[in-house]
Amino acid sequence: MNTLDPVAVFRMEAAECLEAIEAGLLDLTHRLDDKNLVDAVFRGLHTLKGSGSMFGFDALAAFTHHCETAFDRVRKGEVPATAELVAAVLAAQDHMRALVDQPDADHGDTGQKLLAQLQAAVGEKASTNQAIPAIAASGPLGAPARQTTTWRIRFSLPSNAMANGTNPLGLLDELRDLGECTVRANTAAIPPLGEFIPTELYVSWEVVLTSDQDRSAIDDVFIFVMDDMELDVQEIPAPVGPISPTSEDIASATVAVLPAVAAPQPIVSSEFRPVEAVPVKRETTVAQPERQAKAAENVRVPAERLDELMDRVGELVIAQSRLSQLASASTDIALRSVSEEIERLSGELRDTMMVLRMVPVATLFSRFRRLVHDLARETGKVIELVTEGESTEVDKTVIERLADPLVHLVRNSIDHGLETPEDRLSAGKAAAGTVTLSARQAGGEVIISIRDDGRGINRERVRAKAESSGLIAPGQLLTDSELLQLIFAPGFSTAAAITNLSGRGVGMDVVKKTVEALRGAIDIESIPGEGSEVSLRIPLTLAIIDGLLVRVGSGRYVIPLSAVEECLELSLEEDLRSRGRSFISLRDSLVPFLRLRDLFRTGTKPDVHQKVVVISTGTERVGLVVDQIIGDHQTVIKSMSKLHNDVATFSGATILGDGSVALILDVGHLVVAGQQQEAQMRVAG
């Protein structure tokens, strides 16, 4: 068994820590006076610095120290939090990420420039009659001298603290660094030798500390172990003599909350006289195993292993299909029984595997908070990002592939869609523009929408650009949907000049190609003066789907079951009667249908009793005429070769139980084909 590289584990945890810091900074942008957010960012920077130093990332630890120091000043009220400080630390966070990924690379003078920016952000708000020490100094930023205070500190750690890597003597050493202290160990809780467990901690401590530091400095000592410990800190008038805690003192022990780190061993006072035990609350000791159990429920698994497991499950589904086909042709009852049991188990395994691969879109949406923040500063626009439906889950592969297309769409909405604050106010709108990211599930699809309340799409400009580029003939009649779809053409851009955001005409083309590669489709709507909305309709999963197996001529095809609404019978007489109009009446509404036998040019005669499979994508419906409905089929999706990239009718292929191949129909393309046929019939009529 391969053991995980500790440095690789640190990089994963550092990435999570940096994401948490970024999220805290972006929240702080909107609530600069929120002390909890300031503390959260400070703790994240403190954690990253300590972990980096522990694993030998000295450059990371040294650089992060300066950002931590700046936020320590904010936390202590010496300087206020400002938008400039948040922007400076966000920029510094990118450098921290580079120091994590490439600690030995030459990063030039990037660090020094960022430190100068950070110093300026803090210095601009400093007192005018007090010089600001350089942030690059090795020690903490300067602070006025303080009077000394004496504190009585009682603390006890959970019994499994040392087994989890916490060194209590390291905490005592940090307390001694704060000033003069006397430490007494309480050993009254140590059991007889026969009941003694070497890995458990039975000792608690009482410390009298005289220091010029405030209460927050004491809390910082225990910042990583507060989750599971009991801590009581009391201010007393002056240093006291021998410690003799009263029952009232002991009863005042309280529980505080925060994970754990090891530290070097200190020199502790030699006077270790047993004193009265500080009782640990029973609910704390009972809850501790529950917290450990909950933490153990989450296990890191490399994505490659999930992909490999998904491939094995797919092969199992194909083998199970083969077994079912053999069993159906056999009269052996035992074989049929085993086949049904294997089919049930493989179905449950498939469903479980699909859940493992599903990821909430919140992981995707959270990336755009930083993008919107940076673009707002770059363009001078006031932008609010709103997210909806973040709990909607999508296959992890879909999430990975959608990141870049959504970046292009969000940048496009901000650059082309949203107006400047002055233009918005003159148009009677709020100064702040809104970009909304939303996700919802509809059948077997997830619809991800990017909506803005900007100026909308200028149809005349789009048509003029399309005609000048040769995409359409001058004066060519187009529906509104067809005209708006032109913005996804390669090289198409209505920008007057090329900027850092847009103008080269490659972004929207990338969006279309990526979405089509995911077997998805793009819808676009725009109202002049009110805004635009681009919707991406993406399959929930790219691996295994439930399908409806049908026969057309001598070939077999799979229709995704999530898109199937109902199945009807179409007799030969009705088929002949509908020639020339291709509509069926379905509950007082006309539904266009496509004869797949003609579309695929099978050259065969239709069956006497044909079937119509009504499929839909959202509100649009179309019927597919097939010769036979064979039944449901667990479909393992296999990608088509590059030679078939231009065949839009099919989204993939699957292997049937007998080893033959069945093509998977692209429902979205067929619905569009049905709509076009309906429009042509109306024009002809």
XYZ file of C-alpha atoms in Angstrom:
685
model
C 0.000 0.000 0.000
C 1.326 3.399 -0.966
C 1.443 5.964 1.806
C 0.469 9.538 1.029
C 3.325 11.995 0.662
C 3.104 14.409 3.631
C 3.977 17.328 1.357
C 1.139 16.350 -1.004
C -1.239 16.231 1.967
C -0.023 19.678 3.048
C -0.640 21.055 -0.443
C -4.212 19.759 -0.413
C -4.867 21.250 3.012
C -3.142 24.502 2.038
C -5.404 24.770 -1.017
C -8.462 24.400 1.221
C -7.047 26.954 3.654
C -6.392 29.452 0.840
C -9.949 28.984 -0.442
C -11.289 29.669 3.042
C -9.103 32.792 3.326
C -10.311 34.022 -0.057
C -13.945 33.427 0.886
C -13.441 35.315 4.135
C -11.775 38.232 2.361
C -14.566 38.469 -0.212
C -17.177 38.440 2.563
C -15.177 41.093 4.368
C -15.404 43.327 1.286
C -19.121 43.761 1.974
C -18.856 43.854 5.793
C -15.634 45.656 6.680
C -16.685 46.088 10.298
C -17.406 42.383 10.901
C -14.961 41.331 13.624
C -15.798 37.639 13.177
C -14.673 37.767 9.555
C -11.452 39.546 10.528
C -10.774 36.850 13.124
C -11.558 34.087 10.607
C -9.104 35.484 8.045
C -6.462 35.941 10.745
C -6.879 32.321 11.891
C -6.586 31.104 8.306
C -3.362 33.048 7.758
C -2.029 31.854 11.108
C -2.810 28.239 10.203
C -1.173 28.531 6.784
C 1.943 30.120 8.260
C 2.317 27.471 10.960
C 1.673 24.536 8.634
C 4.030 25.928 6.005
C 6.810 26.296 8.535
C 6.195 22.764 9.818
C 6.554 21.227 6.335
C 9.585 23.282 5.280
C 7.823 25.913 3.173
C 9.856 28.678 4.778
C 9.274 31.262 2.035
C 5.522 30.737 2.364
C 5.662 31.041 6.144
C 7.783 34.213 6.014
C 5.538 35.893 3.431
C 2.293 34.867 5.122
C 3.626 36.247 8.417
C 3.407 39.803 7.069
C -0.234 39.394 6.010
C -1.018 37.838 9.370
C 0.651 40.762 11.118
C -1.414 43.262 9.138
C -4.643 41.494 10.083
C -3.469 41.240 13.678
C -3.367 45.035 13.766
C -6.898 45.156 12.363
C -8.026 42.578 14.895
C -6.596 44.630 17.766
C -8.253 47.798 16.501
C -5.006 49.605 15.631
C -6.093 50.123 12.022
C -9.493 49.598 10.369
C -10.213 47.062 7.646
C -10.376 48.735 4.238
C -11.145 47.694 0.676
C -7.495 48.449 -0.184
C -6.270 46.064 2.518
C -8.609 43.300 1.321
C -7.449 43.784 -2.277
C -3.799 43.710 -1.173
C -4.221 40.467 0.783
C -6.183 38.908 -2.092
C -3.278 39.678 -4.402
C -0.880 38.336 -1.774
C -2.963 35.175 -1.541
C -2.248 34.441 -5.212
C 1.466 34.679 -4.420
C 0.980 32.323 -1.450
C -0.627 29.811 -3.809
C 2.396 30.064 -6.102
C 4.728 29.525 -3.138
C 2.762 26.373 -2.235
C 2.813 24.963 -5.769
C 6.384 25.973 -6.664
C 8.353 26.713 -3.485
C 11.750 26.511 -5.212
C 10.879 28.574 -8.294
C 12.177 32.084 -8.879
C 9.228 34.409 -8.227
C 11.252 37.559 -8.867
C 10.368 40.630 -6.871
C 6.656 39.789 -6.768
C 6.744 39.285 -3.015
C 8.409 42.645 -2.361
C 5.902 44.501 -4.551
C 2.988 42.828 -2.771
C 4.477 43.659 0.636
C 4.844 47.289 -0.411
C 1.206 47.292 -1.520
C 0.191 45.712 1.777
C 2.221 48.249 3.778
C 0.602 51.111 1.870
C -2.870 49.674 2.510
C -2.229 49.545 6.245
C -0.225 52.755 6.359
C -2.859 54.903 4.689
C -5.134 54.424 7.672
C -2.519 54.730 10.391
C -2.381 57.558 12.866
C -0.605 60.619 11.491
C 1.431 61.177 14.652
C 2.759 57.626 14.798
C 5.231 56.233 12.309
C 4.252 52.909 10.811
C 6.928 50.251 11.038
C 7.682 48.374 7.833
C 5.578 45.282 7.383
C 8.605 43.435 6.132
C 10.095 43.552 9.622
C 10.539 40.180 11.209
C 8.632 41.039 14.384
C 5.044 42.155 14.861
C 4.013 45.638 13.852
C 4.804 48.211 16.485
C 2.367 48.957 19.294
C 2.467 51.326 22.262
C 3.725 50.046 25.595
C 1.091 48.489 27.835
C 0.658 48.015 31.532
C 1.154 44.527 32.859
C -1.810 42.412 33.888
C -1.926 39.232 35.911
C -4.094 36.385 34.664
C -5.158 33.110 36.250
C -5.453 30.447 33.504
C -6.939 27.008 34.111
C -7.130 24.537 31.252
C -7.617 20.849 30.654
C -7.256 18.995 27.373
C -9.270 15.954 26.240
C -7.947 12.573 27.302
C -6.877 11.674 23.750
C -5.078 14.983 23.087
C -1.565 13.512 22.997
C -2.686 10.586 20.836
C -3.927 13.179 18.338
C -0.561 14.952 18.249
C -1.086 17.799 20.737
C 1.849 18.547 23.019
C 0.571 20.271 26.221
C 4.068 21.395 27.145
C 4.202 23.385 23.923
C 1.168 25.359 25.040
C 2.837 26.074 28.360
C 5.947 27.223 26.545
C 3.907 29.694 24.493
C 2.348 31.048 27.682
C 5.812 31.538 29.193
C 6.791 33.572 26.094
C 4.048 36.060 26.947
C 5.596 37.054 30.261
C 6.406 35.783 33.755
C 4.361 32.800 34.791
C 4.042 30.114 37.429
C 2.774 26.727 36.326
C 1.182 24.112 38.559
C 0.131 20.674 37.366
C -2.974 19.023 38.740
C -2.271 15.282 39.005
C -5.218 14.306 41.182
C -7.042 12.701 38.253
C -4.258 10.171 37.555
C -5.774 6.701 38.182
C -4.099 3.736 39.928
C -1.449 1.938 37.897
C -3.791 -0.923 37.043
C -6.244 1.469 35.383
C -3.637 3.731 33.819
C -3.727 4.034 30.008
C -0.403 5.382 28.701
C -1.908 7.129 25.655
C -4.414 9.165 27.662
C -3.888 12.511 29.357
C -4.946 12.851 32.999
C -3.168 16.076 33.978
C -4.677 19.563 33.927
C -2.846 22.837 34.563
C -3.214 26.143 36.350
C -1.038 29.056 35.302
C -0.571 32.504 36.812
C 0.724 34.811 34.069
C 1.935 38.407 34.419
C 2.170 39.968 30.970
C 1.745 43.192 28.999
C -0.344 41.260 26.447
C -4.126 41.385 26.354
C -6.618 38.532 26.611
C -6.555 37.886 22.848
C -2.856 36.897 23.051
C -3.745 34.197 25.581
C -6.594 32.944 23.385
C -4.173 32.751 20.452
C -2.064 30.216 22.365
C -5.024 27.836 22.425
C -6.417 28.827 19.011
C -5.913 25.352 17.508
C -7.077 23.238 20.442
C -10.092 25.093 21.783
C -12.557 22.755 20.085
C -12.241 19.975 22.612
C -10.768 21.560 25.725
C -11.937 23.488 28.766
C -10.393 26.891 29.356
C -10.970 29.470 32.059
C -9.089 32.801 32.000
C -9.585 35.327 34.794
C -7.893 38.639 35.428
C -6.609 39.093 38.991
C -5.255 42.292 40.587
C -1.668 41.154 41.109
C 0.511 38.036 41.023
C -0.612 35.594 43.669
C 1.255 33.257 45.909
C 0.770 29.513 46.200
C -2.250 28.451 44.214
C -5.177 27.195 46.222
C -8.226 27.237 44.012
C -11.598 27.589 45.636
C -14.684 25.671 44.652
C -16.044 28.857 43.071
C -12.897 29.173 40.967
C -13.191 25.606 39.814
C -16.880 25.905 39.017
C -16.157 28.867 36.750
C -14.387 26.702 34.144
C -15.901 27.295 30.724
C -15.732 25.637 27.345
C -14.342 27.461 24.322
C -14.204 26.380 20.761
C -11.397 26.003 17.922
C -8.082 22.069 15.640
C -4.603 21.050 17.194
C -0.878 21.490 16.556
C 2.221 20.200 18.263
C 4.807 22.562 19.767
C 8.260 22.327 21.405
C 8.570 21.349 25.049
C 8.985 24.178 27.596
C 10.625 24.406 30.955
C 7.879 24.163 33.564
C 8.017 25.180 37.207
C 9.456 22.390 39.299
C 6.807 22.736 41.945
C 4.270 20.082 40.897
C 2.062 19.719 43.920
C -1.265 17.893 43.464
C -4.161 20.290 43.754
C -7.876 19.839 43.584
C -8.956 18.490 40.210
C -10.686 20.755 37.724
C -13.607 18.554 36.705
C -14.135 17.976 33.004
C -17.759 18.308 32.016
C -19.250 14.966 31.177
C -21.002 16.104 28.033
C -17.623 17.209 26.663
C -16.060 13.777 27.086
C -19.119 12.080 25.635
C -19.294 14.384 22.623
C -15.620 13.948 21.796
C -15.902 10.425 20.271
C -18.924 11.640 18.289
C -16.887 14.498 16.819
C -14.080 12.118 15.956
C -16.517 9.716 14.331
C -18.034 12.505 12.255
C -14.595 13.671 11.151
C -13.691 10.102 10.177
C -16.757 9.873 7.923
C -15.075 12.028 5.285
C -12.259 10.334 3.370
C -10.054 11.889 0.700
C -10.109 9.846 -2.502
C -8.104 10.863 -5.605
C -10.349 11.662 -8.563
C -8.454 9.136 -10.709
C -9.593 6.303 -8.455
C -13.201 7.382 -8.800
C -12.843 7.433 -12.574
C -11.294 3.970 -12.528
C -14.078 2.658 -10.312
C -16.641 4.212 -12.662
C -15.080 2.350 -15.590
C -15.298 -0.937 -13.672
C -18.928 -0.324 -12.817
C -19.618 0.389 -16.486
C -18.039 -2.889 -17.531
C -20.063 -4.669 -14.843
C -23.276 -3.161 -16.206
C -22.403 -4.406 -19.708
C -21.638 -7.892 -18.348
C -24.903 -7.866 -16.381
C -26.779 -6.978 -19.577
C -25.182 -9.950 -21.299
C -26.163 -12.211 -18.392
C -29.760 -10.962 -18.502
C -29.968 -11.692 -22.209
C -28.672 -15.232 -21.722
C -31.042 -15.830 -18.814
C -34.061 -14.613 -20.760
C -33.313 -17.165 -23.475
C -32.904 -19.970 -20.942
C -35.489 -22.101 -19.178
C -33.240 -22.526 -16.127
C -35.127 -20.945 -13.201
C -31.996 -20.787 -11.031
C -30.108 -18.908 -13.739
C -32.934 -16.402 -14.087
C -33.030 -15.905 -10.328
C -29.294 -15.218 -10.167
C -29.573 -12.897 -13.174
C -32.308 -10.854 -11.499
C -30.281 -10.606 -8.284
C -27.155 -9.492 -10.174
C -29.243 -6.945 -12.061
C -30.582 -5.522 -8.800
C -27.152 -5.338 -7.192
C -25.501 -3.800 -10.241
C -28.269 -1.193 -10.383
C -27.731 -0.285 -6.727
C -23.963 -0.168 -7.257
C -24.446 2.079 -10.267
C -26.701 4.450 -8.323
C -24.210 4.574 -5.430
C -21.369 5.270 -7.832
C -23.294 8.062 -9.482
C -23.861 9.718 -6.096
C -20.119 9.526 -5.365
C -19.377 11.435 -8.544
C -21.944 14.164 -7.921
C -20.645 17.525 -6.703
C -22.754 20.561 -5.722
C -22.430 23.482 -8.123
C -21.542 25.629 -5.106
C -17.947 24.456 -5.645
C -18.146 25.953 -9.133
C -20.012 29.155 -8.270
C -17.664 30.023 -5.399
C -14.815 30.575 -7.876
C -16.564 33.542 -9.438
C -16.723 35.705 -6.334
C -13.045 36.554 -6.736
C -13.433 37.047 -10.496
C -16.315 39.504 -10.045
C -14.409 41.346 -7.296
C -11.344 41.801 -9.521
C -13.364 42.788 -12.599
C -15.295 45.360 -10.580
C -12.029 47.030 -9.546
C -10.652 46.781 -13.091
C -13.714 48.212 -14.894
C -14.825 50.693 -12.242
C -18.305 49.175 -12.226
C -20.299 48.336 -9.115
C -21.218 44.663 -9.386
C -23.178 42.363 -7.131
C -22.935 38.602 -7.623
C -26.014 36.564 -6.702
C -26.018 32.752 -6.677
C -29.079 30.507 -6.639
C -29.516 26.739 -6.455
C -26.007 26.090 -5.137
C -27.058 22.719 -3.698
C -27.860 21.358 -7.179
C -25.510 18.452 -7.891
C -23.743 17.657 -11.158
C -21.205 15.054 -12.234
C -17.704 16.150 -11.205
C -16.471 15.879 -14.803
C -19.161 18.342 -15.874
C -18.094 20.735 -13.108
C -14.475 20.616 -14.266
C -15.323 21.258 -17.913
C -17.799 24.059 -17.216
C -15.337 26.251 -15.296
C -13.781 27.938 -18.348
C -17.044 28.471 -20.292
C -18.648 30.116 -17.276
C -15.636 32.404 -16.873
C -16.140 33.613 -20.456
C -19.880 34.131 -19.919
C -19.437 36.047 -16.657
C -16.717 38.266 -18.137
C -18.912 38.865 -21.181
C -21.885 39.860 -19.004
C -19.750 42.318 -17.048
C -17.955 43.816 -20.055
C -20.750 43.923 -22.661
C -23.861 43.718 -20.506
C -23.485 45.865 -17.409
C -23.274 49.613 -17.770
C -21.155 52.031 -15.770
C -22.761 53.461 -12.600
C -23.334 56.797 -14.372
C -25.110 55.170 -17.340
C -27.242 53.024 -15.047
C -28.340 56.006 -12.976
C -29.218 57.978 -16.103
C -31.297 55.006 -17.308
C -33.214 54.929 -14.028
C -31.466 51.826 -12.684
C -29.580 51.223 -9.476
C -25.880 52.119 -9.645
C -24.910 48.533 -8.826
C -25.345 45.986 -11.597
C -26.298 42.408 -10.754
C -24.928 39.185 -12.221
C -26.917 36.117 -11.190
C -25.604 32.550 -11.391
C -28.336 29.960 -10.931
C -28.657 26.192 -11.263
C -31.671 23.909 -11.277
C -32.424 20.359 -12.277
C -34.942 19.568 -15.002
C -35.328 15.859 -15.671
C -31.966 14.404 -16.615
C -30.455 17.834 -17.204
C -29.030 20.638 -15.113
C -29.755 24.138 -16.367
C -27.077 26.662 -15.389
C -27.984 30.266 -16.161
C -25.949 33.472 -16.220
C -28.231 36.510 -16.017
C -27.446 40.219 -15.870
C -29.595 43.338 -15.616
C -27.557 45.348 -18.101
C -28.228 46.904 -21.461
C -29.107 43.690 -23.308
C -27.894 42.559 -26.741
C -28.038 45.046 -29.602
C -29.631 43.059 -32.455
C -28.688 45.623 -35.119
C -25.032 45.498 -34.141
C -25.053 41.680 -34.126
C -26.645 41.566 -37.600
C -24.267 44.171 -38.998
C -21.234 42.284 -37.642
C -22.562 38.955 -38.979
C -23.168 40.401 -42.433
C -19.755 42.065 -42.577
C -18.112 38.805 -41.491
C -19.965 36.777 -44.105
C -21.818 34.670 -41.566
C -25.180 35.572 -43.119
C -26.282 37.140 -46.377
C -27.359 40.792 -46.277
C -31.059 40.997 -45.448
C -31.340 37.256 -44.700
C -34.432 36.426 -42.659
C -33.600 35.013 -39.232
C -35.652 34.283 -36.145
C -34.648 36.133 -32.978
C -33.170 32.937 -31.557
C -31.113 32.294 -34.691
C -29.836 35.873 -34.673
C -28.733 35.679 -31.019
C -27.023 32.340 -31.621
C -24.664 34.111 -34.053
C -22.662 35.486 -31.118
C -21.303 31.949 -30.606
C -19.765 31.871 -34.093
C -15.941 31.633 -34.255
C -14.278 35.045 -34.298
C -17.528 36.921 -33.651
C -17.296 39.993 -31.415
C -19.200 43.268 -31.277
C -16.592 44.958 -29.072
C -15.356 48.266 -30.503
C -11.816 47.625 -29.258
C -9.772 44.730 -27.938
C -9.342 44.895 -24.158
C -8.132 42.589 -21.417
C -11.712 41.363 -21.050
C -12.981 40.827 -24.587
C -12.828 41.772 -28.235
C -10.962 38.862 -29.830
C -14.061 36.776 -30.580
C -12.816 33.497 -29.114
C -14.593 33.273 -25.752
C -18.150 32.490 -26.848
C -16.918 30.025 -29.468
C -15.103 28.142 -26.680
C -18.333 28.114 -24.668
C -20.322 26.552 -27.499
C -17.736 23.882 -28.302
C -17.367 22.878 -24.652
C -21.110 22.667 -24.044
C -21.654 20.624 -27.215
C -18.839 18.280 -26.170
C -20.816 17.701 -22.956
C -23.890 16.789 -25.058
C -25.516 20.019 -23.898
C -27.198 22.996 -25.541
C -27.236 26.771 -25.123
C -30.308 29.008 -24.958
C -30.031 32.784 -24.971
C -32.597 35.463 -24.246
C -32.171 39.217 -24.163
C -34.450 42.196 -23.616
C -33.000 45.555 -24.702
C -32.435 47.779 -21.713
C -33.283 45.045 -19.194
C -30.521 42.461 -19.540
C -29.632 39.070 -20.959
C -29.712 35.449 -19.848
C -27.628 32.579 -21.185
C -28.739 29.092 -20.128
C -26.568 25.989 -20.431
C -28.500 22.711 -20.503
C -26.085 19.991 -19.411
C -26.654 16.250 -18.752
C -26.508 15.287 -15.085
C -23.876 12.655 -15.770
C -21.546 11.595 -18.558
C -21.049 7.969 -17.529
C -24.158 5.782 -17.117
C -27.777 6.665 -17.859
C -31.117 4.902 -17.968
C -32.195 4.580 -21.574
C -35.119 3.395 -23.648
C -33.935 0.859 -26.226
C -35.825 1.100 -29.528
C -35.544 -0.467 -32.981
C -35.647 1.473 -36.240
C -35.418 -0.799 -39.243
C -32.742 -3.344 -38.364
C -30.788 -0.966 -36.108
C -31.170 -0.370 -32.364
C -30.914 3.004 -30.686
C -31.047 4.385 -27.142
C -33.168 7.369 -26.097
C -32.252 8.864 -22.659
C -35.111 7.837 -20.400
C -35.080 11.151 -18.528
C -36.231 12.898 -21.729
C -39.064 10.461 -22.498
C -42.567 11.717 -21.647
C -44.776 8.957 -23.052
C -45.119 6.350 -25.769
C -48.023 6.093 -28.235
C -48.989 3.684 -30.965
C -49.074 4.920 -34.571
C -50.960 2.635 -36.915
C -50.155 2.339 -40.609
C -53.369 4.202 -41.502
C -52.500 7.123 -39.213
C -48.975 7.153 -40.621
C -50.280 7.423 -44.185
C -52.847 10.032 -43.208
C -50.180 12.229 -41.570
C -47.944 12.250 -44.638
C -47.150 15.817 -45.606
C -47.851 17.390 -42.220
C -46.081 15.189 -39.580
C -48.201 16.207 -36.592
C -50.038 14.168 -34.005
C -52.806 15.440 -31.777
C -51.885 14.923 -28.140
C -54.460 16.102 -25.595
C -55.677 19.047 -27.683
C -52.175 20.115 -28.711
C -50.240 19.438 -31.894
C -46.852 17.775 -31.479
C -44.494 17.543 -34.481
C -42.857 14.173 -35.014
C -39.882 12.839 -36.946
C -39.831 9.519 -38.768
C -36.487 8.092 -37.720
C -36.779 5.503 -40.457
C -36.662 8.311 -43.067
C -34.086 10.337 -41.134
C -31.696 7.365 -40.938
C -32.561 6.150 -44.465
C -32.983 2.554 -43.393
C -34.572 1.515 -46.704
C -36.972 -0.785 -44.846
C -40.744 -0.855 -44.780
C -42.452 0.385 -41.618
C -43.869 -2.107 -39.152
C -47.626 -2.490 -39.085
C -47.843 -1.030 -35.585
C -45.301 1.740 -35.240
C -44.675 3.582 -31.984
C -44.225 7.282 -31.221
C -41.880 8.171 -28.385
C -42.638 11.699 -27.169
C -39.491 13.389 -25.857
C -39.015 16.845 -24.359
C -36.370 19.299 -23.216
C -38.051 21.778 -20.914
C -41.220 23.079 -22.567
C -40.474 21.850 -26.125
C -41.721 18.447 -27.274
C -41.306 16.309 -30.372
C -42.306 12.745 -31.278
C -39.927 10.122 -32.633
C -41.497 7.394 -34.789
C -39.810 4.016 -34.225
C -40.639 0.492 -35.325
C -40.410 -1.189 -31.926
C -39.873 -0.289 -28.278
C -37.653 -3.014 -26.826
C -37.540 -1.771 -23.216
C -35.428 0.059 -20.663
C -31.667 -0.369 -20.734
C -28.852 0.659 -18.402
C -26.659 2.546 -20.836
C -22.907 2.860 -20.385
C -21.984 5.860 -22.529
C -19.001 5.419 -24.814
C -17.686 8.456 -26.673
C -17.728 8.507 -30.455
C -14.524 8.652 -32.491
C -13.200 11.911 -33.890
C -14.456 10.887 -37.329
C -18.024 11.231 -36.010
C -17.664 14.632 -34.331
C -19.848 16.268 -36.976
C -22.687 13.764 -36.574
C -24.990 15.851 -34.372
C -27.840 13.323 -34.287
C -25.972 11.018 -31.878
C -24.339 11.903 -28.572
C -22.503 8.624 -28.028
C -22.765 4.859 -28.244
C -23.217 1.903 -25.924
C -22.518 -1.807 -26.009
C -25.507 -4.130 -25.726
C -25.602 -7.496 -24.023
C -24.970 -9.388 -27.249
C -21.871 -7.311 -27.978
C -23.480 -5.170 -30.679
C -23.394 -1.396 -30.630
C -26.403 0.895 -30.203
C -26.175 4.623 -30.880
C -27.496 7.099 -28.287
C -29.792 9.746 -29.762
C -29.060 13.412 -29.075
C -32.431 14.544 -27.740
C -31.663 18.262 -27.898
C -30.686 18.080 -31.570
C -33.804 16.078 -32.462
C -36.066 18.576 -30.669
C -34.479 21.418 -32.641
C -34.967 19.425 -35.856
C -38.633 18.940 -34.946
C -39.050 22.658 -34.311
C -37.472 23.507 -37.659
C -39.774 21.042 -39.408
C -42.777 22.593 -37.664
C -41.687 26.094 -38.763
C -41.255 24.931 -42.356
C -44.722 23.368 -42.356
C -46.243 26.617 -41.071
C -44.480 28.652 -43.766
C -45.610 26.196 -46.455
C -49.166 26.294 -45.078
